[in-house]
Coordinates of C-alpha atoms in Angstrom, one line a residue:
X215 CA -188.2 -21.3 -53.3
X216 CA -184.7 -22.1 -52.0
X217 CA -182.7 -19.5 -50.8
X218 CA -178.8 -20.2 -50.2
X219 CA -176.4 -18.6 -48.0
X220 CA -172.7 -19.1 -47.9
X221 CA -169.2 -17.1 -46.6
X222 CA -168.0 -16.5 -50.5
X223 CA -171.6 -15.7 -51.4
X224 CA -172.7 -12.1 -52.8
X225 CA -175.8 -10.2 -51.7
X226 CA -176.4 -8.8 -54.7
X227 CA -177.4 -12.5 -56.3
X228 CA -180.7 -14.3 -56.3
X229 CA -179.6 -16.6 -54.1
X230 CA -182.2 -19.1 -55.5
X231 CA -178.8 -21.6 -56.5
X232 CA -175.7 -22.6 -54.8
X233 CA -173.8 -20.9 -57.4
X234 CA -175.8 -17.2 -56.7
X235 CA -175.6 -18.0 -53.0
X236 CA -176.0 -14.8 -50.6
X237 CA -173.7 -13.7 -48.2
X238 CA -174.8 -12.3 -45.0
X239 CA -177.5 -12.8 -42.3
X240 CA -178.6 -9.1 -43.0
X241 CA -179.4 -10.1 -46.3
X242 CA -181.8 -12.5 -45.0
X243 CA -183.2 -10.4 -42.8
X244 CA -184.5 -8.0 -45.4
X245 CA -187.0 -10.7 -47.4
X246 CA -189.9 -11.9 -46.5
X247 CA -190.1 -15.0 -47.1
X248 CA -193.1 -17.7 -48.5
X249 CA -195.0 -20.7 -47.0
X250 CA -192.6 -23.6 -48.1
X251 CA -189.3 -21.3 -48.4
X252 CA -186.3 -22.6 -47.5
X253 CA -183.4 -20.7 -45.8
X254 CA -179.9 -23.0 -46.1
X255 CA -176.7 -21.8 -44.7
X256 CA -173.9 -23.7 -45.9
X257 CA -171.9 -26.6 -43.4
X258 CA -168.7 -25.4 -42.4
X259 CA -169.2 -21.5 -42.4
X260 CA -170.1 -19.3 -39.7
X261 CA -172.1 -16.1 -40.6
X262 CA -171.7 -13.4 -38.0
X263 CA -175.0 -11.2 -37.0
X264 CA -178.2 -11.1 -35.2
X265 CA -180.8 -13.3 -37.2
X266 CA -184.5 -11.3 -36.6
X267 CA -187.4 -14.1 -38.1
X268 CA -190.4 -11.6 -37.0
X269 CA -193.6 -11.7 -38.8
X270 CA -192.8 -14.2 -41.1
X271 CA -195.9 -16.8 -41.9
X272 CA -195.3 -20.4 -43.1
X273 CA -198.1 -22.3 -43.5
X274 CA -199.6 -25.9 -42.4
X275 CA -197.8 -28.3 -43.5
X276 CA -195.4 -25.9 -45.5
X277 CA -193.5 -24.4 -43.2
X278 CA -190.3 -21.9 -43.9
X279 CA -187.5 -23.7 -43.1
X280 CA -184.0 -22.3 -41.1
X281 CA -182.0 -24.9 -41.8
X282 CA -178.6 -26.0 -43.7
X283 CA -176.9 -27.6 -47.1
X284 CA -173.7 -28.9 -48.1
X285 CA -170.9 -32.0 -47.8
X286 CA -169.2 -30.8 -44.7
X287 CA -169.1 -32.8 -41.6
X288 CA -169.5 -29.9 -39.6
X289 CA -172.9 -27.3 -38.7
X290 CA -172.9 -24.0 -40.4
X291 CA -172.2 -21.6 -37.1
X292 CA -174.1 -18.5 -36.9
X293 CA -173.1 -15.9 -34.1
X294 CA -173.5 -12.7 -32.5
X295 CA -172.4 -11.0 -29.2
X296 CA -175.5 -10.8 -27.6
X297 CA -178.9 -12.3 -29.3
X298 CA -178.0 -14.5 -32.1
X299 CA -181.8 -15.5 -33.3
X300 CA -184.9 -13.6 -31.9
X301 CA -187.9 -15.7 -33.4
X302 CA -190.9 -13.7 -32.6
X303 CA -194.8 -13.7 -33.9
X304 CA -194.6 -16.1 -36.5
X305 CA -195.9 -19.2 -37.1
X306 CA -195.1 -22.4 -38.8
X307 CA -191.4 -22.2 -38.5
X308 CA -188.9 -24.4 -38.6
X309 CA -185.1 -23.9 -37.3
X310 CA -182.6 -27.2 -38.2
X311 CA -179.2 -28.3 -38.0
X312 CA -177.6 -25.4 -37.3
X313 CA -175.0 -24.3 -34.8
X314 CA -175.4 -21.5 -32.7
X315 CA -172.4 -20.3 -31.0
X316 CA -173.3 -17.2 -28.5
X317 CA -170.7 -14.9 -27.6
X318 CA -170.5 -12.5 -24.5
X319 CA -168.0 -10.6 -22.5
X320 CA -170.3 -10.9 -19.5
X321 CA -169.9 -13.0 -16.4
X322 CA -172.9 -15.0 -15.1
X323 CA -174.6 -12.5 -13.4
X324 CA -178.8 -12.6 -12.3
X325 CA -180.6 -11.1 -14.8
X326 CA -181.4 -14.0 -16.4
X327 CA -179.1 -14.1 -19.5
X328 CA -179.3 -10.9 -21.7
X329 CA -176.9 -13.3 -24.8
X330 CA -179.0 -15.7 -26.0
X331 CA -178.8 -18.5 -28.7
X332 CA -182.5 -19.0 -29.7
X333 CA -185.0 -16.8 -28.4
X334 CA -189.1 -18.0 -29.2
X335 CA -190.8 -14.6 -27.9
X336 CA -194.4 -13.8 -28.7
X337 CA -195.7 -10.2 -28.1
X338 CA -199.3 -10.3 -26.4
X339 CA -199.4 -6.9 -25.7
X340 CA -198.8 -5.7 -29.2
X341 CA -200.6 -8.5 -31.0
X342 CA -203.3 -9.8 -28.5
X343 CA -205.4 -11.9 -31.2
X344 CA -202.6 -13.7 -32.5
X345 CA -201.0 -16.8 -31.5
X346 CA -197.8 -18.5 -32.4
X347 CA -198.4 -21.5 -34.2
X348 CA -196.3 -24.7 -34.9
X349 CA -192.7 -23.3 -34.0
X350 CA -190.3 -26.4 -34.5
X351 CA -186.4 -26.4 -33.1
X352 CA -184.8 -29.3 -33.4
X353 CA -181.1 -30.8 -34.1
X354 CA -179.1 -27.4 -33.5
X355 CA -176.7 -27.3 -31.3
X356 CA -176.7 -23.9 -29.2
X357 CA -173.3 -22.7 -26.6
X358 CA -171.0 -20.3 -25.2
X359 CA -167.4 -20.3 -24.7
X360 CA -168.0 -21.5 -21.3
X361 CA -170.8 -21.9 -18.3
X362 CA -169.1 -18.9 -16.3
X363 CA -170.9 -16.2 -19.0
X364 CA -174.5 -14.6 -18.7
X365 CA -175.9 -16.9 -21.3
X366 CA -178.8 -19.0 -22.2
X367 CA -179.5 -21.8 -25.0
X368 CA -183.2 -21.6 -25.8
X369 CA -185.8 -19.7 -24.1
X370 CA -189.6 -19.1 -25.0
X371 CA -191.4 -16.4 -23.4
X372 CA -194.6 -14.3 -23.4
X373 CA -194.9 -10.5 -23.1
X374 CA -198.5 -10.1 -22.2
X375 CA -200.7 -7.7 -20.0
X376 CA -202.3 -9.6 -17.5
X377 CA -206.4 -9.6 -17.4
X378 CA -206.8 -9.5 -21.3
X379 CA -206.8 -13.4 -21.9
X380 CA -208.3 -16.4 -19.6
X381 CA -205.2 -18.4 -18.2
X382 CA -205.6 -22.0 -19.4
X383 CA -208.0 -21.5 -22.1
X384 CA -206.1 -18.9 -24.3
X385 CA -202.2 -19.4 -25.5
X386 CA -200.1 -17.5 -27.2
X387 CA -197.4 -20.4 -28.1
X388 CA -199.2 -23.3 -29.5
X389 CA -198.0 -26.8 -30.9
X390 CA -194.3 -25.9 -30.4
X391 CA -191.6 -28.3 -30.7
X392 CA -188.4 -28.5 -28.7
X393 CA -186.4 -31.4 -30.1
X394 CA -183.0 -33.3 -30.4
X395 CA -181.0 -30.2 -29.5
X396 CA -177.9 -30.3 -27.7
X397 CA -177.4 -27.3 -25.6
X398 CA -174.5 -26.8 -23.3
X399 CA -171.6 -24.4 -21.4
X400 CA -174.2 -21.8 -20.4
X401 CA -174.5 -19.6 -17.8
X402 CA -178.2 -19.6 -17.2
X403 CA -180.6 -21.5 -18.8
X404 CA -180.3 -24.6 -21.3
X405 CA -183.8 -24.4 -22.4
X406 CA -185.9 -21.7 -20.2
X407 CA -189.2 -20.5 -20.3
X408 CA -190.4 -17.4 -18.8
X409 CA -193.1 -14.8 -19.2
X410 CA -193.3 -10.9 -18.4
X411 CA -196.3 -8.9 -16.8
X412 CA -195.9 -5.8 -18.9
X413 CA -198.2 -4.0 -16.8
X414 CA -195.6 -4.1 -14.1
X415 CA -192.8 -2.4 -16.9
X416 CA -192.0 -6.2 -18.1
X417 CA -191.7 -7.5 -14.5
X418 CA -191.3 -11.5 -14.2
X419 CA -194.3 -13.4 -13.6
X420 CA -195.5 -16.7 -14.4
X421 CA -199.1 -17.8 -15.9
X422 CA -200.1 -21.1 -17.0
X423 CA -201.4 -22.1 -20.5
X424 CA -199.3 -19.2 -22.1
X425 CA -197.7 -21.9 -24.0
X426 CA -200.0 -25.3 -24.9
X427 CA -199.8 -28.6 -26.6
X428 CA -195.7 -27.9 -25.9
X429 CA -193.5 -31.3 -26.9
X430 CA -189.9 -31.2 -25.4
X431 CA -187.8 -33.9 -26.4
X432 CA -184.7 -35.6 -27.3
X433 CA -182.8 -32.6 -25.8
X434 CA -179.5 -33.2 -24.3
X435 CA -178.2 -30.1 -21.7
X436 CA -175.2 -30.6 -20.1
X437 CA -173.0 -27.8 -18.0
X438 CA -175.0 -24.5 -17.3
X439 CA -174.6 -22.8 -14.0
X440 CA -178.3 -22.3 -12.9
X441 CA -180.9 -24.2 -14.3
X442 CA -180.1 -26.3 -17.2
X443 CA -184.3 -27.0 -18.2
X444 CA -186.5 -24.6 -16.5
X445 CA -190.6 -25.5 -17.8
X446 CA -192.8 -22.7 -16.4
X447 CA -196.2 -21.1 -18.1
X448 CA -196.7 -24.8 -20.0
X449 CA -200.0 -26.6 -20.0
X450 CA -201.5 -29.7 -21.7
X451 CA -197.8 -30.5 -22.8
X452 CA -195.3 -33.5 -22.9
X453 CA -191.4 -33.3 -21.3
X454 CA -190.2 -36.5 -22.3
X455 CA -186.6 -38.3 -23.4
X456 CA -184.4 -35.6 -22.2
X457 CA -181.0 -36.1 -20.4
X458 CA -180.0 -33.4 -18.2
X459 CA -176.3 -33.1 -16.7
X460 CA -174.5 -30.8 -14.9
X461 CA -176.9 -27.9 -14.3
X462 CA -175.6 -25.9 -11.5
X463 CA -171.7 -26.4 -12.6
X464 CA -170.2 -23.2 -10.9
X465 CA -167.4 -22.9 -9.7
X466 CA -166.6 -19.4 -8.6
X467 CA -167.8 -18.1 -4.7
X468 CA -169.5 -15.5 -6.1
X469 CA -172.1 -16.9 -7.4
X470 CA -175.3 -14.7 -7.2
X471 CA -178.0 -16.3 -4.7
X472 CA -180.3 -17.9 -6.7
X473 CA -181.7 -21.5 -7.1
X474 CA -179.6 -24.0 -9.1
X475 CA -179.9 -27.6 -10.5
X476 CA -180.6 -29.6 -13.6
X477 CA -184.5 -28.8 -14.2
X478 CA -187.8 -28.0 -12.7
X479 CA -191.8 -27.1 -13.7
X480 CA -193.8 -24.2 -12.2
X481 CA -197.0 -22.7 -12.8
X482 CA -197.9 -25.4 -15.5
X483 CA -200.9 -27.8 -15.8
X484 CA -202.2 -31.1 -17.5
X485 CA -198.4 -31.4 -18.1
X486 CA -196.4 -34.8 -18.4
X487 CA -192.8 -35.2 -17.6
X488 CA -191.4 -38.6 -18.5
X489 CA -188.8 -41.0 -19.3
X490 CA -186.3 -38.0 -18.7
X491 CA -182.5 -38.7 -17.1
X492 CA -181.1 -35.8 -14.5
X493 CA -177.8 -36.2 -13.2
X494 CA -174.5 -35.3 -11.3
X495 CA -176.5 -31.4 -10.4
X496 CA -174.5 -29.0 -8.3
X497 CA -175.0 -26.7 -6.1
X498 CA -172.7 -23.3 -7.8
X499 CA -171.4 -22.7 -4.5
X500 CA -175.2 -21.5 -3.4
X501 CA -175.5 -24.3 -1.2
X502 CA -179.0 -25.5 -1.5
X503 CA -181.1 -26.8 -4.3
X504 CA -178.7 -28.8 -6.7
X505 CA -181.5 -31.3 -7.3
X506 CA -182.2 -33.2 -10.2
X507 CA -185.9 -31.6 -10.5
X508 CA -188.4 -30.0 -9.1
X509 CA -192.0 -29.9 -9.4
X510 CA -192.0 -25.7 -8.1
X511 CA -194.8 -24.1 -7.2
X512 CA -197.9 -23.1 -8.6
X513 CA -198.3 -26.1 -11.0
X514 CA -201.3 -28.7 -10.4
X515 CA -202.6 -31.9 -12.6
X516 CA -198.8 -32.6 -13.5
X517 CA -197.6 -36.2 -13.9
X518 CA -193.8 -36.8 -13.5
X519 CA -193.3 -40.6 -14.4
X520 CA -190.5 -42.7 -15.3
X521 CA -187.5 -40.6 -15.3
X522 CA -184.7 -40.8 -13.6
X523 CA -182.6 -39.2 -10.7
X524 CA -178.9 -39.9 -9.8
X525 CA -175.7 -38.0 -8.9
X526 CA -177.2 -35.1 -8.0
X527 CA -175.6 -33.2 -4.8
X528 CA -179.2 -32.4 -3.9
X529 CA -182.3 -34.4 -3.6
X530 CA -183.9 -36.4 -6.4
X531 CA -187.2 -34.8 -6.5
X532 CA -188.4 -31.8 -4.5
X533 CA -192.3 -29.8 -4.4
X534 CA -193.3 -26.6 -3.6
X535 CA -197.0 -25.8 -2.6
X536 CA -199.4 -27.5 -5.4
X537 CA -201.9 -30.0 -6.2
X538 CA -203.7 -32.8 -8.1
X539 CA -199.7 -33.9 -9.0
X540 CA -198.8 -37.4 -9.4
X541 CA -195.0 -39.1 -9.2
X542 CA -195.5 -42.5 -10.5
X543 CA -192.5 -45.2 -11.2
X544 CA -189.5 -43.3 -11.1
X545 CA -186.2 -44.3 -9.9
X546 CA -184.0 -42.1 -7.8
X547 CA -180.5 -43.2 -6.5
X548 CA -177.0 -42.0 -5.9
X549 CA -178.4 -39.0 -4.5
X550 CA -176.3 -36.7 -1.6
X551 CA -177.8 -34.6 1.3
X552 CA -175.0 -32.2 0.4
X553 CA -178.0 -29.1 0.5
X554 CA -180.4 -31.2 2.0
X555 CA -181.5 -33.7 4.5
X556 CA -183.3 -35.4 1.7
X557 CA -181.8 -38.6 -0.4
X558 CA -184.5 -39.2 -2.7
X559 CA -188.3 -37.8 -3.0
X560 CA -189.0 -34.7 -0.6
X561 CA -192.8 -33.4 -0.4
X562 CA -192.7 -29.6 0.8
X563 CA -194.4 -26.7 0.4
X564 CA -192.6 -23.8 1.4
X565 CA -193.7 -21.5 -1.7
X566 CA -196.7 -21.5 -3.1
X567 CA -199.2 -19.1 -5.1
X568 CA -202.8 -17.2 -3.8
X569 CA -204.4 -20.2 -5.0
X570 CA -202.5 -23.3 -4.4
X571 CA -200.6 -23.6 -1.1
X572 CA -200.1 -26.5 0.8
X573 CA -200.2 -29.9 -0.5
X574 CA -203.3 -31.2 -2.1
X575 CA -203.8 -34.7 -3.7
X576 CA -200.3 -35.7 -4.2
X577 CA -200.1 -39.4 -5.4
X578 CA -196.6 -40.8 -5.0
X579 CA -196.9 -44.4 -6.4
X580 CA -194.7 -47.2 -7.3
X581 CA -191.4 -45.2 -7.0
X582 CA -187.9 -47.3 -6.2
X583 CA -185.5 -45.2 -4.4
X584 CA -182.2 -46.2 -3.2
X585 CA -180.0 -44.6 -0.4
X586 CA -176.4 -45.0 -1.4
X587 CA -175.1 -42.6 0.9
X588 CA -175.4 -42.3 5.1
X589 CA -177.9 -39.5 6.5
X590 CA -180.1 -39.5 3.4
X591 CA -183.6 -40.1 3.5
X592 CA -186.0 -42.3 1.2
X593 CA -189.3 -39.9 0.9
X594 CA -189.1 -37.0 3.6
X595 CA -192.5 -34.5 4.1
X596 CA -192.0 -31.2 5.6
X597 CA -194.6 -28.7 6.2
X598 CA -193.0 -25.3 5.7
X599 CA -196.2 -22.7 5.0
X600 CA -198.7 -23.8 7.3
X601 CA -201.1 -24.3 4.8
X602 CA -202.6 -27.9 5.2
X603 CA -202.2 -31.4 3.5
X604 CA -204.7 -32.8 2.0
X605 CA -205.1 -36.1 0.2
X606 CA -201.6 -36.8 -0.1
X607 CA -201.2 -40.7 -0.4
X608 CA -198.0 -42.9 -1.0
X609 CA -198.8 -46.5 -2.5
X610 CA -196.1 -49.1 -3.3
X611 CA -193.3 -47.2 -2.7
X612 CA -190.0 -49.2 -2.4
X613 CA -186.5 -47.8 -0.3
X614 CA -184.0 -49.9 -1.1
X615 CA -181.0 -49.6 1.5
X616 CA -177.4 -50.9 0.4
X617 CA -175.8 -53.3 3.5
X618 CA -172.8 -50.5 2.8
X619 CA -173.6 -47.1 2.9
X620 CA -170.7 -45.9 -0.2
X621 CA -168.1 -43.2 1.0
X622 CA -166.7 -41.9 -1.8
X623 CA -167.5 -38.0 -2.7
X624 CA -169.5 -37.0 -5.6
X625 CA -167.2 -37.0 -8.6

């Protein structure tokens, strides 16, 4: 069945036709919907409220479908101060081509963006033999009014008591699809991921494998004041075709002391990142980070390959403490030491987790780096921790050096 939503619509009709439309996102709300179901809001409307799709089961191959009809040029809008759509354990959805406009009368601030466009949460704690299944995104475009606000795009997230699954081998987000989105002006996150230790009151903590067989692509994030794609708790997943711009872009003194730049991965495995573009980072007046990624800490068997690095007021690529990672055939230029002494690729460990500290088996491998600007260096090392390096190789590695260092400040 398709169900039809527009602004002159009624919710006392069927909405099964165009004609009997409904009206209002509460409406929706209140039926549970079908495998194969269709949700349509019209193009060119905007529907104020705070969509809820919780325990509602498409099927494989039939999923129930979010998405939008009609002539207009323009996305149907929905809104809300606060949470707009809260997604939470379901499976086989679909979200598409729809505009999500979130509204808040809060500055950035640290808590991590309490408004929020799309929200992907799955509840462990209250539904530990369940896993959320086949969860697609794709070709909405999710904002704010502007990048000084305590907003996020799209964030995914676990809520789960730690010691009642096997990291790695049990999920609780599976085969979920990030795709063709265009996310931007945010305050914290473009696309996030995070998961809570609800042991510890919902404390922040990060697990790998809580979300598997992850596929991120297409996306394009541009202006968000922290981090504009943050990829933590993933494993046996692909990041690829994604341009990043702008993540750190704020411009107040206030800022609150956190890291900034345009993306990074943490405590995710058998992960590849690839073919990605990250560019013109700042620092939000923090002065560090501003890099164009980051393989953070806690993360091991990840394969970051053929993207590339430029513009960014940081370096390129930065570690933290991990292992078994490779960096193969990227290309990193046009890079400042504006919050670091490193250019292009720096190799560090200075956080780590109980596990994996230090550097082990890092193979850096056929990467081109260029050094457009004085005092920036190709592929710097620094051991932080203390913790020891151990297989790290570099093979085939190219610094290219311009006979002119260029002058001109990052614009």
């Amino acid at each position: 069945t398709t169900y039809y939503i527009s602004a002159d619509g009624d919710d006392s009709n069927s909405g099964t036709s165009e004609d009997k439309a409904w009206k209002s996102i509460d409406k929706v709300n209140s039926v549970k919907f079908a495998p194969g179901d269709k949700v349509l809001f019209r193009k060119g409307d905007e529907f104020y409220g705070y969509l809820k799709i919780s325990r509602q089961m498409g099927g494989k191959n039939v999923p129930i479908v979010y998405g939008s009809y009609g002539d207009a040029e323009t996305l149907p809008v929905l809104t809300n101060f606060g949470q707009v759509m809260y997604l939470t354990d379901s499976s086989y959805i679909t979200v598409e081509n729809l505009g999500i406009f979130v509204q808040t009368n809060a500055g950035r601030t640290d808590n991590f963006g309490s408004a929020a466009g799309i929200i992907i949460r799955a509840h462990q704690q209250w539904y530990p033999n369940e896993v959320m299944e086949d969860i697609t995104v794709r070709n909405c475009e999710v904002y704010s009014s502007h990048y000084d606000t305590n907003t996020s795009g799209i964030t995914i997230g676990v809520e789960h008591v730690p010691g009642t699954y096997e990291a790695e081998k049990d999920s609780f987000i599976r085969n979920m699809k990030i795709e063709n989105n265009y996310t931007h002006d945010l305050g914290i996150y473009g696309i996030g991921a995070l998961s809570w230790n609800m042991a510890k009151g919902g404390g922040e903590m990060y697990v790998p494998g809580l979300i598997t067989k992850a596929h991120v692509a297409g996306n394009r994030i541009e202006r968000v004041s922290s981090i504009g794609m943050c990829i933590n708790g993933y494993s046996n997943s692909v990041i690829e075709r994604n341009v990043v711009r702008r993540g750190g872009a704020y411009d107040k003194e206030d800022t609150p002391n956190w890291g900034v730049g345009d993306g990074f991965i943490g405590n995710s495995s058998y992960t590849v990142v690839q073919f990605n573009d990250f560019g013109y980072s700042e620092d939000g007046h923090v002065g560090i980070d501003a890099g164009g990624f980051g393989l953070d800490y806690g993360i091991h068997d990840v394969t970051y390959q053929y993207n590339e690095n430029h513009y960014n007021m940081g370096t390129g690529l930065h570690t933290m403490g991990n292992r078994d990672n490779k960096i193969l055939y990227n290309k990193m230029h046009h890079n400042y030491e504006l919050t670091s002494a490193v250019g292009g690729i720096g190799i560090t460990d200075f956080k780590g987790t109980d596990d994996i500290k230090g550097q082990k088996n890092m193979f850096v491998k056929g990467n081109v780096v260029t050094l457009n600007f004085d005092h920036t260096v190709g592929i710097a090392t620094q051991n932080t921790s203390g913790n020891p390096y151990v297989g790290v190789r570099y093979e085939d590695n190219t610094i290219v050096i311009p006979k002119e260092p260029e002058q001109d400040e990052m614009t």
